C-alpha positions as a printed NumPy array, in Angstrom:
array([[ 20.837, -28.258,  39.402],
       [ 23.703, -27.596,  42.191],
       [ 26.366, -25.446,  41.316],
       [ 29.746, -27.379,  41.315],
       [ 33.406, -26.568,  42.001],
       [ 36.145, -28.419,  39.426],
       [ 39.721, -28.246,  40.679],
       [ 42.09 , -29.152,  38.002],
       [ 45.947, -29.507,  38.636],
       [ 47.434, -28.308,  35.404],
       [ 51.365, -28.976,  34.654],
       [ 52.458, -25.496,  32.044],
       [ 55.474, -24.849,  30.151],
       [ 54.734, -21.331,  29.259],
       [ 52.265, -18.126,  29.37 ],
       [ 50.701, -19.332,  25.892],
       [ 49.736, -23.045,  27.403],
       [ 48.309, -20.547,  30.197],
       [ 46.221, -18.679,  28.44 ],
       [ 44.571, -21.853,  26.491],
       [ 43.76 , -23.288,  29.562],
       [ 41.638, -20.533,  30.384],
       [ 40.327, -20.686,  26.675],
       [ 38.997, -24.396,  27.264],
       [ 37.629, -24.03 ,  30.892],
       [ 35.372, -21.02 ,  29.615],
       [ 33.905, -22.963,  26.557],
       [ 33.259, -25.406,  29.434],
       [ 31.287, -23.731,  31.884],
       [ 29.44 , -19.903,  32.214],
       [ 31.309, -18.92 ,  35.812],
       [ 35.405, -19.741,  35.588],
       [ 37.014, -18.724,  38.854],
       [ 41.041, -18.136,  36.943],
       [ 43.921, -19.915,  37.478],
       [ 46.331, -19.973,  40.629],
       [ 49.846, -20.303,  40.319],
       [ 51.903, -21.39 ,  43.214],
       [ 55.354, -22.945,  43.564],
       [ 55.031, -23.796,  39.522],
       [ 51.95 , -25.816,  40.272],
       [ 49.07 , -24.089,  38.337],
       [ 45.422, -25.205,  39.68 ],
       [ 42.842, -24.232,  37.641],
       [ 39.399, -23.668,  39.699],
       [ 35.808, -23.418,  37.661],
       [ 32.526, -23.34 ,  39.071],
       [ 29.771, -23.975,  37.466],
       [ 26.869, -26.331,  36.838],
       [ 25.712, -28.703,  34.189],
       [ 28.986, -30.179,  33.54 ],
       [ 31.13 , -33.075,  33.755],
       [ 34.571, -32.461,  35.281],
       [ 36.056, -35.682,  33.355],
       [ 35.461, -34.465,  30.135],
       [ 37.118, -30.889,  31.071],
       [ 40.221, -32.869,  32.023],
       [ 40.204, -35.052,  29.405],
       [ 39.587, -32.133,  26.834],
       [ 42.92 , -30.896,  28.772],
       [ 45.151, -33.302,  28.375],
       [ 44.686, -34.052,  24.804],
       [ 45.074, -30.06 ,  23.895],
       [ 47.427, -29.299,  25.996],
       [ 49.583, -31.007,  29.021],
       [ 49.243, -33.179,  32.154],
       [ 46.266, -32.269,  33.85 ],
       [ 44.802, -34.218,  37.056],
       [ 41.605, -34.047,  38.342],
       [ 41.828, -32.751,  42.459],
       [ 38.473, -32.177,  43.476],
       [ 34.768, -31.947,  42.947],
       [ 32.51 , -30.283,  45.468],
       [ 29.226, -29.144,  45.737],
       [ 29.028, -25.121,  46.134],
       [ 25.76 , -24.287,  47.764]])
């Protein structure tokens, strides 16, 4: 299976919402790439394969904020 790259815009109030983001995307996928926080717009970036980038966002929004889905690539 080819590895994939999950690009998740994530909208945080605070470190702890942070940190639980980070939480969920490991018990989502082996390799987690972190978080990037720029101009108060967080991204979070995961690579991985095996898994389905709609349920990751979904799993998101429901435990923690708004989350939107930017991008799925192929990593080769």
């Amino acid at each position: 299976m080819m590895q994939q790259e999950i690009v998740i815009m994530l909208k945080l109030k605070c470190d702890k919402c942070r940190s639980k983001a980070v939480a969920d995307g490991w018990s989502y996928m082996c390799n987690f790439s972190g978080m990037e926080r720029r101009r108060g717009k967080n991204k979070l970036v995961m690579t991985g394969d095996g898994t389905d980038a709609a349920t990751v966002t979904g799993s998101l929004r429901k435990k923690l904020c708004y989350a939107y889905l930017v991008s799925v690539e192929q990593v080769k």
